[in-house]
Each structure stands twice: as C-alpha cells, then as structure tokens.
Coordinates of C-alpha atoms and ligand atoms in Angstrom, one line a residue:
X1 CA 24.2 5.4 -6.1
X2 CA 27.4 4.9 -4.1
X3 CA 28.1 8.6 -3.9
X4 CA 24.9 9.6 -3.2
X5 CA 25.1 7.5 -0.4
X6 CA 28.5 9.2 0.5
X7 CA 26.9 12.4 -0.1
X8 CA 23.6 11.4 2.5
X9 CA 26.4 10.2 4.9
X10 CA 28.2 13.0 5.6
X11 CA 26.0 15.3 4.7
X12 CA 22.5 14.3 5.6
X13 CA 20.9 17.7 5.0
X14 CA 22.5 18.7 1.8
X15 CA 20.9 16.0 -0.5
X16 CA 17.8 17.2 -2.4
X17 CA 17.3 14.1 -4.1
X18 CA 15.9 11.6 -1.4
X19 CA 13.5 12.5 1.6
X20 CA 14.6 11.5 4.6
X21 CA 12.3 10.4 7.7
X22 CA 13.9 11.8 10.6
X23 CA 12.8 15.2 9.2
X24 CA 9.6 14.0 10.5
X25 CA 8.8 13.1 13.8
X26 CA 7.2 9.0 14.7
X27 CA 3.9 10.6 16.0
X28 CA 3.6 12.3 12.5
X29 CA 2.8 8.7 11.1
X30 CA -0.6 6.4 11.3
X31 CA -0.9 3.6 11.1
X32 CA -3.4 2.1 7.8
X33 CA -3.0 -1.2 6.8
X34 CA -0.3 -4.1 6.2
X35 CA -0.2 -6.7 3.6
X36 CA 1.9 -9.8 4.1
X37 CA 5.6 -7.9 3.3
X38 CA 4.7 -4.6 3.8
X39 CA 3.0 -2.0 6.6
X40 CA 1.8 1.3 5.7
X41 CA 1.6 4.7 7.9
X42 CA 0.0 8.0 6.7
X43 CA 1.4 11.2 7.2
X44 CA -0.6 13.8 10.1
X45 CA 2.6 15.8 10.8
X46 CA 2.6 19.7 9.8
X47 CA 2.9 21.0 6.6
X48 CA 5.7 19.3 4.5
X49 CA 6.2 19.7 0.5
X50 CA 8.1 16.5 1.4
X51 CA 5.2 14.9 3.0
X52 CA 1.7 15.9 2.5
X53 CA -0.3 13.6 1.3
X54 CA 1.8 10.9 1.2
X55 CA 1.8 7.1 3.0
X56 CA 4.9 5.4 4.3
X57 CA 5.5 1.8 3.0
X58 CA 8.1 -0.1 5.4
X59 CA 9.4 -3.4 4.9
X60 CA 8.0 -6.4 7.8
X61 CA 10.3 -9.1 9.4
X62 CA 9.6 -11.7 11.7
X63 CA 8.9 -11.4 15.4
X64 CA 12.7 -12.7 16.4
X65 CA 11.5 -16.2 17.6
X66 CA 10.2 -16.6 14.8
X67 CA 12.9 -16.1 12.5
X68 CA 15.0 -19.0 10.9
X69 CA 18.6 -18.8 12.0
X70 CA 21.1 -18.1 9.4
X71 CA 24.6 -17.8 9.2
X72 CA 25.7 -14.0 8.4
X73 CA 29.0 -14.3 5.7
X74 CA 31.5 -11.7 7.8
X75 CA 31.7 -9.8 5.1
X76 CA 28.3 -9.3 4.5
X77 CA 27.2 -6.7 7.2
X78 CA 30.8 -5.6 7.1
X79 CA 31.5 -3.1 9.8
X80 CA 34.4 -1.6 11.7
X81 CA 37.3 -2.7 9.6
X82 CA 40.4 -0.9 10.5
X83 CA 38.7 0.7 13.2
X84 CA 36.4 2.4 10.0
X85 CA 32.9 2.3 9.6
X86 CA 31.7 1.4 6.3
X87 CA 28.2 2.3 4.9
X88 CA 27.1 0.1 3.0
X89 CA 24.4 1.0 0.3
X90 CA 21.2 -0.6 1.0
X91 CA 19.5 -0.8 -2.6
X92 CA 16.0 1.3 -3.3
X93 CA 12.9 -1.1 -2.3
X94 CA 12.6 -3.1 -5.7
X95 CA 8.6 -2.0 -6.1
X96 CA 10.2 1.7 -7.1
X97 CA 12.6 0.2 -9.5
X98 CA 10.3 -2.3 -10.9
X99 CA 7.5 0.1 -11.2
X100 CA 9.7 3.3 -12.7
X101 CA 11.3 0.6 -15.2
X102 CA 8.3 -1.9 -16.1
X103 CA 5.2 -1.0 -14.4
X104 CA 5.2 2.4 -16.7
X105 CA 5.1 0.6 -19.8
X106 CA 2.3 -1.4 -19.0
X107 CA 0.0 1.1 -17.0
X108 CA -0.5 4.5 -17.1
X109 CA 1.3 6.9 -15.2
X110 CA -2.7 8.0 -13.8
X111 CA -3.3 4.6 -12.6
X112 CA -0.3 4.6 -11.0
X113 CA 0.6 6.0 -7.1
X114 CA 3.9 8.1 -6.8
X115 CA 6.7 6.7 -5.8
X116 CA 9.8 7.6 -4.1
X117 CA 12.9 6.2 -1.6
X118 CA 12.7 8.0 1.7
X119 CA 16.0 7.3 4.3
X120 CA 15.4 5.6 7.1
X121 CA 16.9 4.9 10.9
X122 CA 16.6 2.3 13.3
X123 CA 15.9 4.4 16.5
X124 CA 12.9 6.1 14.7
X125 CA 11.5 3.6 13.7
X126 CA 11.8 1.9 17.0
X127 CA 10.0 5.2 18.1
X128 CA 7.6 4.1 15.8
X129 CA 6.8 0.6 16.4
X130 CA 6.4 2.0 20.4
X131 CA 3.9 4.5 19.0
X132 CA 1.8 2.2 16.7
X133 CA 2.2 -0.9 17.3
X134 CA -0.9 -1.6 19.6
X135 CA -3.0 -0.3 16.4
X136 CA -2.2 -3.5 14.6
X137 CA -4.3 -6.7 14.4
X138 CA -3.5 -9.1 17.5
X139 CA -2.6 -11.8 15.0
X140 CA -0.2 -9.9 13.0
X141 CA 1.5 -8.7 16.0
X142 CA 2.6 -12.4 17.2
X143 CA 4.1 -12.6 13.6
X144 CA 6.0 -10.1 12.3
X145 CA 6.6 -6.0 12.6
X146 CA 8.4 -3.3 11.1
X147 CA 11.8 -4.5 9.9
X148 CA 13.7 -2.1 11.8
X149 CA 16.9 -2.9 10.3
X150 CA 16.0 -1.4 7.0
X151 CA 18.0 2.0 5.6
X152 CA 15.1 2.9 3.2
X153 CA 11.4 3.0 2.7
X154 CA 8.7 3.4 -0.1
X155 CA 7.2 7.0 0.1
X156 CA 4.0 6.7 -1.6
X157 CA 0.6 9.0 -2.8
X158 CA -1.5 8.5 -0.4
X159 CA -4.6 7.0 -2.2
X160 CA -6.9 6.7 0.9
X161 CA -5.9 9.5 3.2
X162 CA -8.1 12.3 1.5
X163 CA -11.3 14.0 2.0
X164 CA -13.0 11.3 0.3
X165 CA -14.1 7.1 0.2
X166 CA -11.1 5.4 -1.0
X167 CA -12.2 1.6 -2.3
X168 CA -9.5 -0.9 -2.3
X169 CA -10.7 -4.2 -4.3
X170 CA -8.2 -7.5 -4.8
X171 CA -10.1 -8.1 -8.0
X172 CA -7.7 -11.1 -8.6
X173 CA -8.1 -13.5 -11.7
X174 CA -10.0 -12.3 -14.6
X175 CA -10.3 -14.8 -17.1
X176 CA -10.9 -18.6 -17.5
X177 CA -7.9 -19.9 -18.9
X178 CA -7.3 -21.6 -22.6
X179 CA -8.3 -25.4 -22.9
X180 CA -5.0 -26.3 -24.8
X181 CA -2.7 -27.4 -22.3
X182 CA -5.3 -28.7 -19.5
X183 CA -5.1 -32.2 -18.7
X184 CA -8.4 -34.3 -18.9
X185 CA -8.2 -34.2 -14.6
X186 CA -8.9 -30.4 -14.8
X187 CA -10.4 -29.8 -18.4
X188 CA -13.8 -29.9 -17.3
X189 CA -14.0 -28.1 -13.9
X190 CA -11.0 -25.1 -15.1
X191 CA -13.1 -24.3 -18.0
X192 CA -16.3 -23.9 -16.5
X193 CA -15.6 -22.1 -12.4
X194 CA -12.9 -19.4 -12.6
X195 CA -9.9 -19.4 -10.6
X196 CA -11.4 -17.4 -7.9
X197 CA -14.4 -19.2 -7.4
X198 CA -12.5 -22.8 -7.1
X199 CA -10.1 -21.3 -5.0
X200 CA -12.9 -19.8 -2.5
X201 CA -14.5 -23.0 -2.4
X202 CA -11.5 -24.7 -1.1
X203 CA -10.7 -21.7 1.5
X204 CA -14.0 -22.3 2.6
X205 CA -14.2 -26.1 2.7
X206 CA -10.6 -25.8 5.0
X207 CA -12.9 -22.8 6.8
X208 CA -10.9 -19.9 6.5
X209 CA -13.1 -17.5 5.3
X210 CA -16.9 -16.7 4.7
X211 CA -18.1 -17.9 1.4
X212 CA -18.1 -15.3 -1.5
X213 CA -20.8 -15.0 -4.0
X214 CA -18.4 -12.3 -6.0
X215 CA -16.7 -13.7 -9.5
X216 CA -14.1 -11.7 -10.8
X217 CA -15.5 -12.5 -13.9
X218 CA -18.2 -10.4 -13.5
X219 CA -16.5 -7.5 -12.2
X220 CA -14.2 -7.6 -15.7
X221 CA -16.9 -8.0 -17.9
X222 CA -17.0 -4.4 -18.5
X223 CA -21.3 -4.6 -18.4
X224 CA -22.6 -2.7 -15.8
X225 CA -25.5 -5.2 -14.7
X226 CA -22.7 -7.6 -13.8
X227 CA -20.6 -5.4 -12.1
X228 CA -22.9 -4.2 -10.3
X229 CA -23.5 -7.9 -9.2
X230 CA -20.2 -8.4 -8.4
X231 CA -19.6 -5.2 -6.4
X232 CA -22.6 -6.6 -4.3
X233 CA -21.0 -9.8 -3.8
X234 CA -18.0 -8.0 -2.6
X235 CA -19.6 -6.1 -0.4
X236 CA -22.0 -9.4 1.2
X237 CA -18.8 -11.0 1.7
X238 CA -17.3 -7.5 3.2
X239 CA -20.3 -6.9 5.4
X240 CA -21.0 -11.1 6.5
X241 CA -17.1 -11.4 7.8
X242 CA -17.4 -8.3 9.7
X243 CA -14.9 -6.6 7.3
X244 CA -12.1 -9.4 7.4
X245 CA -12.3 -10.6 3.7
X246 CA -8.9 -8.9 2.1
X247 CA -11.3 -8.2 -1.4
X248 CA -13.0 -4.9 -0.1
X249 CA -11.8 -2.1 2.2
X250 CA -13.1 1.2 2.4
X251 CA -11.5 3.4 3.8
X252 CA -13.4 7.3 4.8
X253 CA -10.6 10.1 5.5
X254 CA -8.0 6.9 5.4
X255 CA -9.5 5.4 8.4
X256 CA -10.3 1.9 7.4
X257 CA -14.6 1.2 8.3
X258 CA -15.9 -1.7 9.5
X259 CA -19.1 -2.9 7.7
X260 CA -20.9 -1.7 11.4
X261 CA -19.2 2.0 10.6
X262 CA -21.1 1.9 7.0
X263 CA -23.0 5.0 7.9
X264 CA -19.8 6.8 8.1
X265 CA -19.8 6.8 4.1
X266 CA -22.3 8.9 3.7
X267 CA -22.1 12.4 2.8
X268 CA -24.3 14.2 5.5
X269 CA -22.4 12.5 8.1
X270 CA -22.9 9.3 10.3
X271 CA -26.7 10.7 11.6
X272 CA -27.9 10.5 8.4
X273 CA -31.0 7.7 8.4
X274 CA -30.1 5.5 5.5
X275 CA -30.4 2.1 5.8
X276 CA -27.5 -0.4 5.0
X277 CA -29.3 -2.0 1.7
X278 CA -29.7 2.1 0.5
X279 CA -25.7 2.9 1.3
X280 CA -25.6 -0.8 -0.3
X281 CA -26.9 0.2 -3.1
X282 CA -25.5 3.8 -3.5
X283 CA -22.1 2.8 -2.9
X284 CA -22.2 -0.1 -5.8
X285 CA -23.6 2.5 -8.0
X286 CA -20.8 5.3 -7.5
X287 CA -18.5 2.3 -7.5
X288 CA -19.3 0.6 -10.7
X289 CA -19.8 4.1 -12.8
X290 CA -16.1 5.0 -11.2
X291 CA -15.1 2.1 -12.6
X292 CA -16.3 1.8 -16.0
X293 CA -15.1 4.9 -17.1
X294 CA -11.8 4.2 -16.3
X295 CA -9.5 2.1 -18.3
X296 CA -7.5 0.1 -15.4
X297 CA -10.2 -3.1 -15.3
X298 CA -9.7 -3.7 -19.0
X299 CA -5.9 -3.3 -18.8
X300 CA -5.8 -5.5 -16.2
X301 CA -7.9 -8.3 -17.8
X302 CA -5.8 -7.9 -21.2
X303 CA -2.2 -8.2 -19.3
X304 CA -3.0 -11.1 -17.4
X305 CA -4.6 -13.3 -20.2
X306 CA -1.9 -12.3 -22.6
X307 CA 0.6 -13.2 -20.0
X308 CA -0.3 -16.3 -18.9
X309 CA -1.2 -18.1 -22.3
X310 CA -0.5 -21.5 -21.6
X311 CA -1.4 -22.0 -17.7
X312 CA 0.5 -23.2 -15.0
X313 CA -0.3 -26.5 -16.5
X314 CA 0.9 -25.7 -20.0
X315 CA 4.0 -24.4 -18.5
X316 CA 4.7 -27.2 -16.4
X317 CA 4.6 -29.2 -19.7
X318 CA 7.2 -27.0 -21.6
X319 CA 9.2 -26.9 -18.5
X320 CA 9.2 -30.9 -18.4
X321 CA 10.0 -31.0 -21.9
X322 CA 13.0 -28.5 -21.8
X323 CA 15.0 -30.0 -19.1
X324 CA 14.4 -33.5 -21.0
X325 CA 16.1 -32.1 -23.9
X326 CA 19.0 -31.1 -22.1
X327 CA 22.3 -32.7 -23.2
X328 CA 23.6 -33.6 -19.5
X329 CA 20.0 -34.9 -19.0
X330 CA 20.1 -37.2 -21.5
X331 CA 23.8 -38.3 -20.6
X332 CA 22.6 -38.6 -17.1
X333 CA 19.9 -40.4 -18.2
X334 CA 21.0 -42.6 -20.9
X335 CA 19.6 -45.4 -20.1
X336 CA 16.2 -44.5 -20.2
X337 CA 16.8 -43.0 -23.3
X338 CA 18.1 -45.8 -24.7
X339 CA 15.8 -48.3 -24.0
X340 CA 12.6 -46.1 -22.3
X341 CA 10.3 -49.5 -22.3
X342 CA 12.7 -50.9 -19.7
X343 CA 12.9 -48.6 -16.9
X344 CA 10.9 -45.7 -14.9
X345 CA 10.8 -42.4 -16.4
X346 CA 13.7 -40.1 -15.1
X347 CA 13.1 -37.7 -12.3
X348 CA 12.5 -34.3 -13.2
X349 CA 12.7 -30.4 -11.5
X350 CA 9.9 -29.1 -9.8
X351 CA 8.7 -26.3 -12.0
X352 CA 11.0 -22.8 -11.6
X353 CA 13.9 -25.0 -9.8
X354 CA 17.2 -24.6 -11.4
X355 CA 19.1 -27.6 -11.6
X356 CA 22.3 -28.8 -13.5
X357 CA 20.2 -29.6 -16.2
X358 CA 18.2 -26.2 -16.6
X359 CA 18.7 -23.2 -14.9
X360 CA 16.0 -20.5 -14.4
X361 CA 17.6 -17.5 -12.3
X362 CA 15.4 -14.8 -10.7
X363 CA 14.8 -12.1 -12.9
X364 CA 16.3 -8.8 -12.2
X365 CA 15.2 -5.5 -13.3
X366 CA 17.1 -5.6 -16.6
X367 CA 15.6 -9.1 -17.9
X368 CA 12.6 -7.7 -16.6
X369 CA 12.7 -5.0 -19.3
X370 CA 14.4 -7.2 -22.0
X371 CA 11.4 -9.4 -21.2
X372 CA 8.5 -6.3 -21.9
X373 CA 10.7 -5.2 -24.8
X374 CA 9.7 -8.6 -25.9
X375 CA 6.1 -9.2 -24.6
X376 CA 5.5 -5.5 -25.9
X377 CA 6.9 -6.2 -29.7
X378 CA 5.9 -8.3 -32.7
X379 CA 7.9 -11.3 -30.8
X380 CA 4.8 -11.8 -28.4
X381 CA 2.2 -11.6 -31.5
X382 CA 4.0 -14.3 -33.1
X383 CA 4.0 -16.9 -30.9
X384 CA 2.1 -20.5 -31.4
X385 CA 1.0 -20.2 -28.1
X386 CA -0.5 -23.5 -28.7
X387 CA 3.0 -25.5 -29.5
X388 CA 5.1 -23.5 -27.7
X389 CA 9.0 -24.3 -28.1
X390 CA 11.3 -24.9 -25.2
X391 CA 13.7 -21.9 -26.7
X392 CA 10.8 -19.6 -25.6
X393 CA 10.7 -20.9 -22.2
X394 CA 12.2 -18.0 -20.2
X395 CA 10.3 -15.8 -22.1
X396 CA 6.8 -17.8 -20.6
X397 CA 7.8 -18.0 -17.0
X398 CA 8.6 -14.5 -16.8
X399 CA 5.3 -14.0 -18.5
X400 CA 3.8 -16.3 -16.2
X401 CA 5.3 -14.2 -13.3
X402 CA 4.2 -10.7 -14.5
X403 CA 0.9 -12.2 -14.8
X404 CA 0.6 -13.3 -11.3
X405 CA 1.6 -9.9 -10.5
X406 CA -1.3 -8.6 -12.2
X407 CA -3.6 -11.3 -10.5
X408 CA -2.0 -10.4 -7.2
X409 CA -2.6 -6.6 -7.2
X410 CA -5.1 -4.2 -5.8
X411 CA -7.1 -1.4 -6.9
X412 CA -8.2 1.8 -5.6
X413 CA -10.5 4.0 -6.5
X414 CA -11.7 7.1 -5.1
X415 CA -15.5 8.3 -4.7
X416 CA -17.1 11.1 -3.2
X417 CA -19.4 10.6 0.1
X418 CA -21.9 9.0 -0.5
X419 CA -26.0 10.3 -1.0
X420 CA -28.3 7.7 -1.6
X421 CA -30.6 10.4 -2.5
X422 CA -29.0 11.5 -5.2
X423 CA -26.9 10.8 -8.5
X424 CA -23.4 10.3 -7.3
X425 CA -20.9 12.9 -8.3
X426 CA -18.0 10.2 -10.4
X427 CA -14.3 11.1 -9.5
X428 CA -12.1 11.1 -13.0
X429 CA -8.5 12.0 -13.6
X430 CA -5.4 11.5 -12.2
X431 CA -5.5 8.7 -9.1
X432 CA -9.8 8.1 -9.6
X433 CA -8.6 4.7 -9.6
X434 CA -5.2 3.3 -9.1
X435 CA -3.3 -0.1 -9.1
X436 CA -1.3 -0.6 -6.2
X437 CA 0.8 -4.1 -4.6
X438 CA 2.8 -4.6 -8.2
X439 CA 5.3 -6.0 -6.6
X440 CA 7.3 -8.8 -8.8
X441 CA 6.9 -12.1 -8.2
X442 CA 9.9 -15.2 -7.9
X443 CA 10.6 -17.9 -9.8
X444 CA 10.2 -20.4 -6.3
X445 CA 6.7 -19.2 -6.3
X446 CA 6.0 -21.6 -9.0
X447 CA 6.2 -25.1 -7.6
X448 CA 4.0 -24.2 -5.1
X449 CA 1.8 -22.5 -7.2
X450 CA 1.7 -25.3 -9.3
X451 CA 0.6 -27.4 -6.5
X452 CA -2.7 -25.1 -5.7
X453 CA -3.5 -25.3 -8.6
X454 CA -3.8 -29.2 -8.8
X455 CA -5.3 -28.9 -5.0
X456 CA -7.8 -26.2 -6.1
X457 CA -8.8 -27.8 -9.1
X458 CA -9.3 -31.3 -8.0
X459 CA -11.0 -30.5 -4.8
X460 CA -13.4 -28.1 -6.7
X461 CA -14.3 -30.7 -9.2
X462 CA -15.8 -33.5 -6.7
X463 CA -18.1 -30.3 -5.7
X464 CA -22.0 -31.4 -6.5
X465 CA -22.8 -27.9 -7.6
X466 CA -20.1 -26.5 -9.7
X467 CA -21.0 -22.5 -10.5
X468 CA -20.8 -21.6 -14.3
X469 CA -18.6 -18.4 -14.3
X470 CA -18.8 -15.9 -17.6
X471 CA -15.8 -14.7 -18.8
X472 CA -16.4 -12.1 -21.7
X473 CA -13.7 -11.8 -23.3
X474 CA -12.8 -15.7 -24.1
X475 CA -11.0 -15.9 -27.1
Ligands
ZN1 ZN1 -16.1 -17.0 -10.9

C-alpha cells in the first residue's frame, strides 16, 4: 500500500493499478442518488475503458456548522515537518475491503456490483459539488455534502445507468424471529407482526412516512401470488408518497422517476396510452418473474435468520450474563454477590459498550473473516442456539452485526421496458439482480438498536389491530 502510494505520488500517470479521477473531467459525472454516508454520480464523459459504465461512490460529511468540533492530535494530519510534505496513505473505502474479503463468501460474485478504489482530489471535487450540487434534495443540502477532504472513492458497476429499468428495493427484514429469548413484554406482538411492519407503524404513528401495506415477508416467501402482493404494496407506498418512501426506486436510463413519470417505463416511450394500474400491473409482473428466478432473495432470507439466532433480546441476555461473570465484576461487585437479597442489582454495560469488565472492540476486516470462517464451518452448525454460552459471545454480536447488514441492504434488479401488452422479456445473468449498501455495521449501533427494538415492540403491541405477517420459512 505505502509504495503504491509513493508510486501514485510521484508518478501519477504511471500506475496501472488504481483509476484516478482527474483523468475525467467534473461535468463527466451525474448526479443519482445518496444514502445517509454516501452520494453517487454516473459517468457521461467520452469513451473510457476506465470509466464506462461505471457510478462514482464518494464519502458525505457534514455541512461545517454542523459538524462537532474535535481536537486534531498534531500528528494526525501530519504535514510540513522539516519543511517536507508527507503523504499520508488514506486507506481503500472499507465497503471494497469488506466486500472483496467477506461479502464474496457469502454472495455470488453475479449478485455482486464491481468494485474498485479510484484517486481522488479536493479541487475536483470542489468542481464537482459547484456542478451538482443544486441537483440534490433541498433537505439533504442543509445537512451534509461531498466530503471533499477524502483521497479515494468507490468506483462501482453502474447498476441503473443502462438502456434499461433498474429496480432498487430495501426489502429489509425477512423473517419473524425465534420465541426463545423474547421476554413475555414482546412474545406475543414479535411473533405475530414482522419487524418491518411494527417498525412502519411507529414511523407512521410519529408521521414520518405514508403507511405501507408491503411485508417483507411476503416478498421472501419465494410464492409468486405473495410477491406479487408485496411488489404492489411497494409500489402503493411508492406511488401514494410521491416517490419519497426509500423501499422502491426506479430508475429508466439511471434517471430516477417519480411515480407521475411512470409512463416513462414503458417500452414504446412516454406517449404510449397505458394506464397506471396496467404499467402497475406489468411492472410487478416483470418484477416478481426477475426475481424468482434468481437466487439473491433466498440468500438473503437464509443469512439474516442464521445470523441473528437469538435476537437483539437474546443477545442482550448473553451480554448481561457475560459481563456478570467477569472476575473484576464480581470483585467490584462483591457485595451483591455476597449477599444479593440485601442490595440492588449491580449496574451493567449497555449492550456492545466495552467496559473494564468486558470489552467488545470493532471488528476489523481480519476478525471479520475469522468470524465467516467460523459462521461458514461446522462451528456455526453446532451451536445450542437456544442456551448459548457467554464464550460464544463475540462470535453472536458479530453475527448479529452481519445480519443487520443483510437487513440493511438493497437490491437491484434490472428489467426491460416495459409492455403491458405483452409477456415481458426476464433479464438473467450476470448483474439481473444485485445486492448493493453491504456496508459493515459497528458495535455502538447496538444499544440503540436495542432500544428500537423495545420502542417498536411496545408501541406496536397497544395497536387494536395487530397485522398477522407469514413468514415461510419459520423453523
Ligand atoms: Zn410484515
């Protein structure tokens, strides 16, 4: 790494193995979408080996009023010493790391977008934030915006930029979890409304979104009848919030459509006299058959429910029970211990907090792959996931992590233009449908998560009219 940088630095054309941006120019790039850490441009410039067909994934910081002051170590930026400039080496974006390293062993390489560092430098993309900026959303805009700052980008396959429709879904949770390790607070409501459901509810009850009649359920249950049901509920909720709900974009050419622009999905062009229930209808169709005969749904479903086994609330137990068994816990604690009638139960860690008593360090890539190497051998098969034992309990909060990745990330998958007169023509093969957003999740996500849970749960279980959500693969 440190002499390619070397290499890059004096050098900048000789390198072969790293694209860098300023062989484009800034009004090469459009802009597509963002997400809450990341923006995304497309490539329009001329012909480029380097670049055709690919998407630019930068990095977002906050608008500088908004940022939270912090004190810079002097050696950390280092600069100018003895009147030298040092370079330091900004690492590759994580997601290529993480998805070279673990996301290949869990997904295959067809489902999966190319991936690649690309160089970076401030003034272009300065250039760049004067040229695209205004395309944002207005809200987005008071927040945050390209981090300008950063050496290197994510050069990605672009999934939506082609002559075709490119779906993106956020299927999000796909199964109702296992009653072990509920408490009786949650037993009832957790087993009966999916995650997604209870957690829609809520959004809606605080009114931050349009209600959804989609369950992910459905759209896992690998039976067309209830996919098809769930791609309609995707696309009511799509259509009623004027496009804003983050579970359904389409994009035609890789210009995102607006549920007013529907006409522009089908294949004679926008004059075309369909009405919206018929490119509905023909677009659910195309959808569903895409995705049934692909494998990413199923893989999906199976990695999250054999990742998180024991629930945020079964975990929370084992983490409890793990930092009690601590030997400076106990000596801290001895009192209690000794006589636990007489005095108030000891306080504990939030859930994913290292203490003195039990430390829990972010995973980097290489306990990332010790942990596959062990979710992916007999080690995983083994396990009473029903009395689990607080030796195990790295191995179930990285578990727990990689699952959340799995509930957190999207699909895409690509269709032809649409002819509601007609069969539709499937896409198969490399890239029909691809997971994107596998980004790895931390360790202080938990608490927190731990919390919404509790929040989602309990508010969803005073509800009157509690849906029944299917999931078809309960063990
Ligand atoms: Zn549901």
């Amino acid at each position: 790494m440190e002499q390619d940088s070397l290499l890059l630095h004096h050098h900048p054309l000789s390198s072969n193995t790293m694209a860098n941006i300023s062989n484009t120019a800034p009004s090469d790039w459009r802009y597509v979408s963002e997400g809450g850490a990341t923006i995304v441009f497309s490539y329009h410039g001329p012909p480029n080996p380097d670049f055709d067909g690919t998407v630019l994934r930068l990095r977002k910081a906050l608008v500088p009023s908004l940022r939270p002051v912090v004190k810079v170590k002097d050696s950390e930026d280092g600069e100018e010493g003895n009147g030298k400039v040092v370079v330091h080496e900004e690492p590759d974006d994580p997601t290529i790391e993480y998805q070279i390293k673990c996301m290949s062993r869990l997904i295959p390489a067809e489902n999966l977008p190319r991936l690649e560092t690309v160089l970076l430098e401030s003034e272009w993309l300065e250039r760049l934030v004067e040229l695209q900026n205004l395309k944002r959303p207005e809200g987005r805009r008071e927040k945050d915006g390209i981090d300008v700052d950063r050496k290197k980008g994510v050069l990605a396959t672009d999934l939506v930029g082609g002559n075709w429709l490119a779906v993106e879904i956020k299927p999000k949770w796909a199964f109702l979890p296992s009653l072990t390790h509920l408490s009786d607070a949650t037993k009832a409501t957790k087993s009966q409304t999916c995650r997604f459901c209870m957690h829609n509810h809520l959004r809606k009850s605080k009114g931050q979104i349009v209600e959804m009649s989609y369950c992910p359920l459905d759209l896992f249950s690998e039976d067309e009848g209830r996919m098809t049901r769930a791609v309609h509920g995707l696309w009511d909720g799509w259509h009623e919030s004027g496009g804003s709900v983050n579970n359904l974009k389409v994009f035609a050419e890789g210009k995102i459509l607006r549920p007013s622009e529907a006409n522009a999905m089908l294949a004679g062009g926008v004059n075309t006299e369909y009405s919206i229930n018929q490119i509905r209808d023909a677009f659910t169709t195309a959808l569903v058959r895409t995705l049934v005969r692909n494998p990413v749904l199923s893989i999906l479903s199976k990695l999250q429910r054999n990742l998180d086994v024991l629930d945020i609330e079964g975990l929370s137990k084992l983490w409890r029970e793990t930092e009690t068994l601590a030997p400076l816990y106990r000596t801290t604690f001895a009192s209690f211990f000794e006589k636990p009638q007489e005095s108030d139960a000891p306080p504990s860690t939030p859930l994913g907090v290292s203490s003195l008593f039990l430390s829990s360090p972010e995973p980097d890539i290489p306990a990332w792959e010790d942990f596959l190497d062990s979710f992916l051998s007999q080690f995983s098969a083994q396990l009473d996931n029903s009395q689990p034992v607080p030796q195990n309990l790295r191995y179930y909060l990285l578990a727990y992590l990689l699952s959340a990745t799995f509930k957190d990330c999207s699909v895409i998958a690509r269709l032809n233009f649409i002819d509601p007169g007609a069969e539709p023509n499937i896409k198969t093969g490399s890239n029909a449908v691809t997971v994107i957003d596998l980004d790895p999740k931390s360790m202080d996500k938990l608490r927190g998560w731990e919390k919404l849970d509790k929040e989602i749960a309990t508010t969803y279980s005073s509800n009157p009219e509690r849906k029944t959500c299917i999931d078809a693969f309960a063990a």
